[in-house]
Coordinates of C-alpha atoms in Angstrom, one line a residue:
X227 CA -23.2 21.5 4.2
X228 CA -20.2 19.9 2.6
X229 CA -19.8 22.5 -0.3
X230 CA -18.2 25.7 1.2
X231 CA -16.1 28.7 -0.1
X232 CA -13.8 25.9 -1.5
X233 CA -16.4 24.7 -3.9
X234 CA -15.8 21.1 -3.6
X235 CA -17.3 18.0 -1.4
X236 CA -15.2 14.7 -0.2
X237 CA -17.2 11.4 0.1
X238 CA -16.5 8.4 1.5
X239 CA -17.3 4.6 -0.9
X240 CA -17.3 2.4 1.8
X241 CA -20.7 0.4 2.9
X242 CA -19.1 0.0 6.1
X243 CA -18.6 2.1 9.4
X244 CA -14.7 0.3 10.4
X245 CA -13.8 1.7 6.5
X246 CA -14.9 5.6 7.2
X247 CA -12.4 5.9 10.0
X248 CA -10.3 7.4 7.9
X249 CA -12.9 9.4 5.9
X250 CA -14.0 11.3 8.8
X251 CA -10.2 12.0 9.9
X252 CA -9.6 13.8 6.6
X253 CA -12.9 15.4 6.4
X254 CA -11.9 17.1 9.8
X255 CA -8.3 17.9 8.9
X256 CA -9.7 19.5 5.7
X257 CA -12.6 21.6 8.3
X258 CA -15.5 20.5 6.1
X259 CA -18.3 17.7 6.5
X260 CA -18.3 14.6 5.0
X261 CA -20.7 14.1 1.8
X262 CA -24.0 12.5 2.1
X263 CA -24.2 9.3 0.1
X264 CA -25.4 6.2 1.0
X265 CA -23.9 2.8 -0.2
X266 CA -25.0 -0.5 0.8
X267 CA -25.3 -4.2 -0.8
X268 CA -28.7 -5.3 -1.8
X269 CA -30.1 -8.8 -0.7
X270 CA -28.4 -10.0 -3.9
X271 CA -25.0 -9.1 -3.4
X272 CA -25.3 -5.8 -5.9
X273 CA -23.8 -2.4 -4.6
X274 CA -25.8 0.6 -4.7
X275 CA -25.1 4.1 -4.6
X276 CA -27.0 6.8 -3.6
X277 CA -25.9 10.3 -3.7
X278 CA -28.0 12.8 -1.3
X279 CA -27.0 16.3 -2.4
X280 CA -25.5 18.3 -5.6
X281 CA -22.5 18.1 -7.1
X282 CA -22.6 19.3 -10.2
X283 CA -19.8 21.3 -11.4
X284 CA -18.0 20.6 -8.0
X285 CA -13.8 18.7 -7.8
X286 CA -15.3 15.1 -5.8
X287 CA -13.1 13.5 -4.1
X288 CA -13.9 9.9 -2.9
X289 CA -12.0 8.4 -0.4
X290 CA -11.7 5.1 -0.9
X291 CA -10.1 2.5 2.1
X292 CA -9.8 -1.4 0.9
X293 CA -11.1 -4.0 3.5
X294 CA -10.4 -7.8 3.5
X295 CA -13.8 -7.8 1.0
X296 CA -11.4 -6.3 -1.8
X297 CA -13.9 -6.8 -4.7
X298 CA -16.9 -5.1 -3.0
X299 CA -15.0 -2.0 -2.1
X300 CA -13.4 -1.9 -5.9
X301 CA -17.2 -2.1 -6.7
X302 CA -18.5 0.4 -4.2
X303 CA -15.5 3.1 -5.6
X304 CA -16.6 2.1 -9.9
X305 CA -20.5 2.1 -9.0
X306 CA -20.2 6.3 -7.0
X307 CA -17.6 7.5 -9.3
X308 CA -20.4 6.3 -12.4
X309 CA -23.1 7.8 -10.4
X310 CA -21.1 11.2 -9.9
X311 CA -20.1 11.2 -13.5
X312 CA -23.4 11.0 -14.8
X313 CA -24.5 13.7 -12.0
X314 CA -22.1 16.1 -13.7
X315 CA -19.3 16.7 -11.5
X316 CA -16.4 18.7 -12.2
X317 CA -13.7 16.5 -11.6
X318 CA -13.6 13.2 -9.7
X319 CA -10.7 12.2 -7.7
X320 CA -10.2 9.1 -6.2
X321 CA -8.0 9.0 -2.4
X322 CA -7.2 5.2 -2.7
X323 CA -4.5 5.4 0.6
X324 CA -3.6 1.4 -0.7
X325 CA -4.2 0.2 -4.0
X326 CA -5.6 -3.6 -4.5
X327 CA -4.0 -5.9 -7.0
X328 CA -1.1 -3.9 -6.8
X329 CA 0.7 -6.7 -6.3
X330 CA -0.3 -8.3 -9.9
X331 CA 1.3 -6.2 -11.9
X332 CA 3.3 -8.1 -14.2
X333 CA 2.8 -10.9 -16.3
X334 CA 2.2 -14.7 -14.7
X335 CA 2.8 -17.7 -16.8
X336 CA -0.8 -17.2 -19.0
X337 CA -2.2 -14.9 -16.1
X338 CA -2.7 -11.2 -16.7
X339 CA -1.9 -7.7 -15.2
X340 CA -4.9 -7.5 -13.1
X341 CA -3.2 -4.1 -12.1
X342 CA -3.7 -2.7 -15.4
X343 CA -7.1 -3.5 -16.0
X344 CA -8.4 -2.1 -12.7
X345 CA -6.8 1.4 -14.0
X346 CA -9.1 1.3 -17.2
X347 CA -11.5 0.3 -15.3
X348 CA -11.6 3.3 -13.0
X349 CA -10.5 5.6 -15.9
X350 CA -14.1 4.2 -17.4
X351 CA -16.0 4.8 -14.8
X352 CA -14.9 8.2 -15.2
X353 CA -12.1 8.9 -12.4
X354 CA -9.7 12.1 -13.7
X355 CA -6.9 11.6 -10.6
X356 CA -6.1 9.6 -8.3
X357 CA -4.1 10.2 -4.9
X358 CA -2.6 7.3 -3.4
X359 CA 0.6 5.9 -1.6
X360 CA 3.1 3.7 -1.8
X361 CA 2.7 1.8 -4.7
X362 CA 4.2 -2.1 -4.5
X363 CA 5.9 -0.8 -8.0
X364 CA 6.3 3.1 -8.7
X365 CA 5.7 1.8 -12.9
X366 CA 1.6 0.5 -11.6
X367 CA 1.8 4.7 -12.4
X368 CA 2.3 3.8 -16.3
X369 CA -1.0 1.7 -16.5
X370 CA -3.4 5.1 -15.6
X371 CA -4.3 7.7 -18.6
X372 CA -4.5 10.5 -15.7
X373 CA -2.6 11.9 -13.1
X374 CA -1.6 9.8 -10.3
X375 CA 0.2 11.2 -7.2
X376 CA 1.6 8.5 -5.2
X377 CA 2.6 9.9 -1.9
X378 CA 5.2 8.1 0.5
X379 CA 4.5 7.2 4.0
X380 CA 8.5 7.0 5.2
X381 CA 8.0 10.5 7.1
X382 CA 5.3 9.4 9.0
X383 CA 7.1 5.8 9.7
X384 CA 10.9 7.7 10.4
X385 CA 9.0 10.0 13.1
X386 CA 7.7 7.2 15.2
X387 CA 11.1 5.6 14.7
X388 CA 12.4 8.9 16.2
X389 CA 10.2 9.2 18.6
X390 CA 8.4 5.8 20.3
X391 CA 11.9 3.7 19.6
X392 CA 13.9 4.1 22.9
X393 CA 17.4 4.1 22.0
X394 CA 17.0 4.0 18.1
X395 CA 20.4 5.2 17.1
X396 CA 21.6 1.4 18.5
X397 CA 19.2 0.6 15.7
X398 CA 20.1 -1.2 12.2
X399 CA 17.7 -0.8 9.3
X400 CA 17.0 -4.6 7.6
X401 CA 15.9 -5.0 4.2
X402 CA 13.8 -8.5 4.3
X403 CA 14.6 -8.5 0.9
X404 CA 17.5 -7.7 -1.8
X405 CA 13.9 -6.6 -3.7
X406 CA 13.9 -4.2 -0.7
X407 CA 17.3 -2.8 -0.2
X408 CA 16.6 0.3 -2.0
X409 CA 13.4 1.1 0.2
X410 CA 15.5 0.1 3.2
X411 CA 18.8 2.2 2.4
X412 CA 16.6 5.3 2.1
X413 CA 15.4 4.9 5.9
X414 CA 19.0 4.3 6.9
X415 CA 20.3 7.2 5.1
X416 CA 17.6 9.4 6.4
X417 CA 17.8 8.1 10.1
X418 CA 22.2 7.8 9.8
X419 CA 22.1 4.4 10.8
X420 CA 23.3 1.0 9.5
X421 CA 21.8 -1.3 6.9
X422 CA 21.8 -5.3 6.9
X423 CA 20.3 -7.1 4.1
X424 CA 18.4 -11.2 4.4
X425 CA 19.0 -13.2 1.6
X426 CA 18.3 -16.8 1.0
X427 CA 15.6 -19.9 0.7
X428 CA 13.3 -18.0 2.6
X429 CA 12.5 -15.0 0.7
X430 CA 9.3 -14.4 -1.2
X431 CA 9.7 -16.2 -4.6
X432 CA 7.6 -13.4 -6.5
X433 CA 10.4 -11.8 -8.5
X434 CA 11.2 -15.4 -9.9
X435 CA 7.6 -15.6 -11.1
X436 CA 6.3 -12.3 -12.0
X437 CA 9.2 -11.2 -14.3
X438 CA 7.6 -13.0 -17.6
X439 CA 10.7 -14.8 -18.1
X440 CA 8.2 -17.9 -17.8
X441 CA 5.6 -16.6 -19.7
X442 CA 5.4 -18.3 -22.0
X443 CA 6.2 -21.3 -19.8
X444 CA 9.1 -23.6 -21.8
X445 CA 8.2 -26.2 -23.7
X446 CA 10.6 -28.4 -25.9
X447 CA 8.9 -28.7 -29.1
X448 CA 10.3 -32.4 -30.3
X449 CA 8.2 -32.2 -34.0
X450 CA 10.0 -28.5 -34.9
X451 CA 12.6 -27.7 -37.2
X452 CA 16.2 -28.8 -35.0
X453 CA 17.8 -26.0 -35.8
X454 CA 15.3 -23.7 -33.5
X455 CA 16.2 -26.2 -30.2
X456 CA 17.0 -23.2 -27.8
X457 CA 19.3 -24.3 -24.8
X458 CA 18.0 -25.1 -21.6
X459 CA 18.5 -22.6 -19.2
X460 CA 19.5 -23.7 -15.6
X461 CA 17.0 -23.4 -12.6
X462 CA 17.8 -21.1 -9.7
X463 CA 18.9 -22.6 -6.7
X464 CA 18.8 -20.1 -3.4
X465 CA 21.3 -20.7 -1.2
X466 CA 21.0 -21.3 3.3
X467 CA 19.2 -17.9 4.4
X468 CA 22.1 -15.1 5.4
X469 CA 22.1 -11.7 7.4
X470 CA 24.7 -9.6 5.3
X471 CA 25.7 -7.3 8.0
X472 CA 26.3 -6.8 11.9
X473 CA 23.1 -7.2 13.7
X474 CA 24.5 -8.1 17.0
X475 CA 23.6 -6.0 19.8
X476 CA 21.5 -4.3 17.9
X477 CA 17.4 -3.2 17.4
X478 CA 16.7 -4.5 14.3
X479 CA 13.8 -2.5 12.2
X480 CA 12.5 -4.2 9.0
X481 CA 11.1 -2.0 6.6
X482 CA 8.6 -2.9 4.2
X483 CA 5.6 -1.5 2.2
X484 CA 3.0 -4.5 2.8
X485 CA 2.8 -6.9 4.8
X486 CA -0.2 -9.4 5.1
X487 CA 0.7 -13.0 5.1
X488 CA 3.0 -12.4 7.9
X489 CA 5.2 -15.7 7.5
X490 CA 8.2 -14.7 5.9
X491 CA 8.7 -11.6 8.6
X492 CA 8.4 -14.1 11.9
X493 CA 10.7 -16.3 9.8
X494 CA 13.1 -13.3 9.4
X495 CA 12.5 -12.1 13.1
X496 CA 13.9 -15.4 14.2
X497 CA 16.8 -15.1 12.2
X498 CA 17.9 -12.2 13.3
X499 CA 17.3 -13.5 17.0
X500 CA 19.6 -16.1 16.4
X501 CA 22.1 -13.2 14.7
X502 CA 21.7 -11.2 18.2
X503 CA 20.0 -8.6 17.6
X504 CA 18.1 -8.1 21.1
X505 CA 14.9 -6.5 19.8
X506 CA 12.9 -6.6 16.3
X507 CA 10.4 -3.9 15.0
X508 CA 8.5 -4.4 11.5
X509 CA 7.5 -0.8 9.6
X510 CA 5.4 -0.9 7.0
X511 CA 2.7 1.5 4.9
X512 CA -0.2 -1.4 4.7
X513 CA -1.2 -3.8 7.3
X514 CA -3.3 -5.8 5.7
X515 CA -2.4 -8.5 8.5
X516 CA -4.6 -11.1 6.6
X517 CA -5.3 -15.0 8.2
X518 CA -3.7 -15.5 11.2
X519 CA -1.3 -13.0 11.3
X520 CA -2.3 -11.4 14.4
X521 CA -1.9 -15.0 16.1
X522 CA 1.1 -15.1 14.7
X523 CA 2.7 -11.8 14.9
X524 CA 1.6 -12.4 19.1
X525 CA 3.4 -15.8 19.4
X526 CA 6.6 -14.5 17.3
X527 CA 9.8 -12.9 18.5
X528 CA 9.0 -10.0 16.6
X529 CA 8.2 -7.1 19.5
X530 CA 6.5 -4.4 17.6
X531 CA 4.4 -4.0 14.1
X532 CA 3.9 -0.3 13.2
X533 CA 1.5 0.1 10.1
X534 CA -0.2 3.3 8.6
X535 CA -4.1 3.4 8.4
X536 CA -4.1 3.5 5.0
X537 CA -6.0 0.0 5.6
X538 CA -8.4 -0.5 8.7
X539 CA -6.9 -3.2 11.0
X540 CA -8.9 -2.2 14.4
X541 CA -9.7 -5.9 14.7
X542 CA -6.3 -7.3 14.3
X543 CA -4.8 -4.5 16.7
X544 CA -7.9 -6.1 19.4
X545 CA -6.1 -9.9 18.8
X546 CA -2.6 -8.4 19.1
X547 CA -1.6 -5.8 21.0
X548 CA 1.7 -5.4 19.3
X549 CA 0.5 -4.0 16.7
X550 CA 0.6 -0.1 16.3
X551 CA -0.8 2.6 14.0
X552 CA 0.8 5.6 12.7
X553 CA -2.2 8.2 11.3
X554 CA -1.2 9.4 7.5
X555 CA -4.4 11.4 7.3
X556 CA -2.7 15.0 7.0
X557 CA -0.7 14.3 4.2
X558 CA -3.7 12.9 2.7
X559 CA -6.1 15.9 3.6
X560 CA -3.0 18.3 2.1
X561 CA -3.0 16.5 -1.1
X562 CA -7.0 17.2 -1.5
X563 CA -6.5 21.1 -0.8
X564 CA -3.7 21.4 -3.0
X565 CA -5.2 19.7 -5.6
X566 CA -8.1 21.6 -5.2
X567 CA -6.7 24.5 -5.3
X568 CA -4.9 24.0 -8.0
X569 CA -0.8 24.3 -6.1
X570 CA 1.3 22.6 -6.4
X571 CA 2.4 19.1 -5.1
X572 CA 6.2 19.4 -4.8
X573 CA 5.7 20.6 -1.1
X574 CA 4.9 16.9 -0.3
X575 CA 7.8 15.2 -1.9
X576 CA 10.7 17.5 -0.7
X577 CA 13.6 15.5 0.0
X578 CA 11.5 12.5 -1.8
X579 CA 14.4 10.6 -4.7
X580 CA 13.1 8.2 -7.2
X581 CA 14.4 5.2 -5.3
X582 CA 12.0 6.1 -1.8

């Protein structure tokens, strides 16, 4: 059985078997089995839960991993942490390794903070805690009414640095970014090496948008009083893409926490080709690798793509064989014991500073 001395059970809310990879790592880290649910979608699209065994007065934890089907898995996790509610657990935790919509968390012209709502949603549906990693923005912790632990992947992504890049002290830490210079001067710091920084037309335009400063967007109202008449204010203007720092010679390693629409890396990659630096490596927590980024990834100068499981990308690592996995599933499976056990979590953020 699942239950044990420890007195609590881990299940898994994916429907299917690519998503439990990571379940079944953590459920054998943690020496117990995994819970017996069964979740599937009906002819008509609706998710179903079943829950095979006890759980009442038991800590659940729910480990959660997002496919490319986003909605159906944020449906699978509401739908079993409702039916465990209602089954009178304990506590329900939710292990969400990366955290959809994260990415719309601030206002968009008339759009909303889809981030926010999925917090109340899950806080409804009767999640007390959830363990995660690597939020796109350390504040998405704000929108939830319970504890959040957002754990950081760098160790994981510094070892293999160590360890699988020959000759990594010739290396030079790039932010692809100046959004990600502070993520970037933490691996440099921590690995003693350099730090170069790409600014310029090509970088994501997502900080011009998501700010609110155009929400709401600026309309000249000719029929008001003319005394309100605000002035104009100037559009930005990016200037020619730059490398601000000495990649020549160098193994260049781009550090991210997401990367899906791979476009603006192999547009970076090529950059830094034509700034010398002799090989490129891209390290980040999610590979979501959506579209054709395997294709692309293959026919690009970049050499290596190192990702975390914290999404499943088994497919993507068949199309490209560049791309590599780093396995985060002990930190994950000490988070659950020591949450568990009530301890506390300090042990996993040592040497962790509010810019990482």
């Amino acid at each position: 059985m699942n239950v044990g001395k420890s007195g609590y059970r881990v299940f898994s809310a994916n429907s299917t078997a690519a998503c439990t990879e990571l379940a079944n790592r953590i459920t054998e880290r943690l020496g117990v089995e995994l819970g017996k649910s069964v979740v599937y979608q009906e002819s008509n699209r609706e998710t179903r839960v079943d829950v095979k065994e006890s759980v009442r007065g038991q800590d659940i934890f729910i480990i959660q991993t997002i496919p490319r089907d986003v909605n159906t898995a944020i449906m699978e996790l509401l739908v079993m942490a409702y039916a465990l509610k209602t089954s009178c657990a304990k506590n329900i935790i939710g292990v969400i390794p990366y955290f959809p919509y994260s990415k719309q968390c601030k206002m968009r012209k008339r759009g909303s903070i889809v981030c926010k709502l999925l917090a109340s949603m899950l806080a409804k549906a009767g999640l007390t805690h959830i363990i995660t990693m690597d939020l796109h923005q350390k504040e998405i912790q704000g929108f939830f009414s319970f504890p959040v632990d957002n754990l950081r992947a760098s160790p994981f992504l510094i070892q293999y640095i160590q360890e699988e890049i020959p000759d990594y002290r010739n290396a030079i830490i790039v932010a692809k970014s100046p959004s990600a210079a502070k993520r970037a001067q933490s691996y440099a710091e921590r690995l003693r090496l350099g730090l170069a920084v790409m600014h310029g037309e090509a970088q994501c335009s997502e900080s011009d948008m998501a700010d609110g400063r155009h929400s709401p967007p600026f309309v000249r109202n000719t029929t008001g009083h003319p005394g309100l008449e605000l002035p104009l204010m100037m559009a930005k203007e990016k200037p020619p893409i730059t490398v601000v720092g000495d990649v020549g010679g160098r193994i260049a390693i781009i550090v991210d926490d997401i990367i899906d629409d791979v476009e603006d890396f192999v547009a970076a990659a090529e950059i830094l080709k034509e700034r010398g630096a002799y090989k490129i490596y891209i390290m980040a927590t999610h590979g979501l690798l959506s579209a054709e980024a395997p294709r692309l990834i293959e026919e690009s100068a970049i050499d290596e793509v190192v990702v975390t499981n914290t999404v499943p990308h088994e497919v993507q690592k068949l199309q490209c064989p560049k791309i590599k996995t780093v396995d985060v599933s002990m930190i994950l499976a000490e988070a659950i014991r020591r949450i568990h056990n009530g301890e506390s979590m300090a042990y996993l953020f040592r040497n962790i500073t509010v810019d990482d």
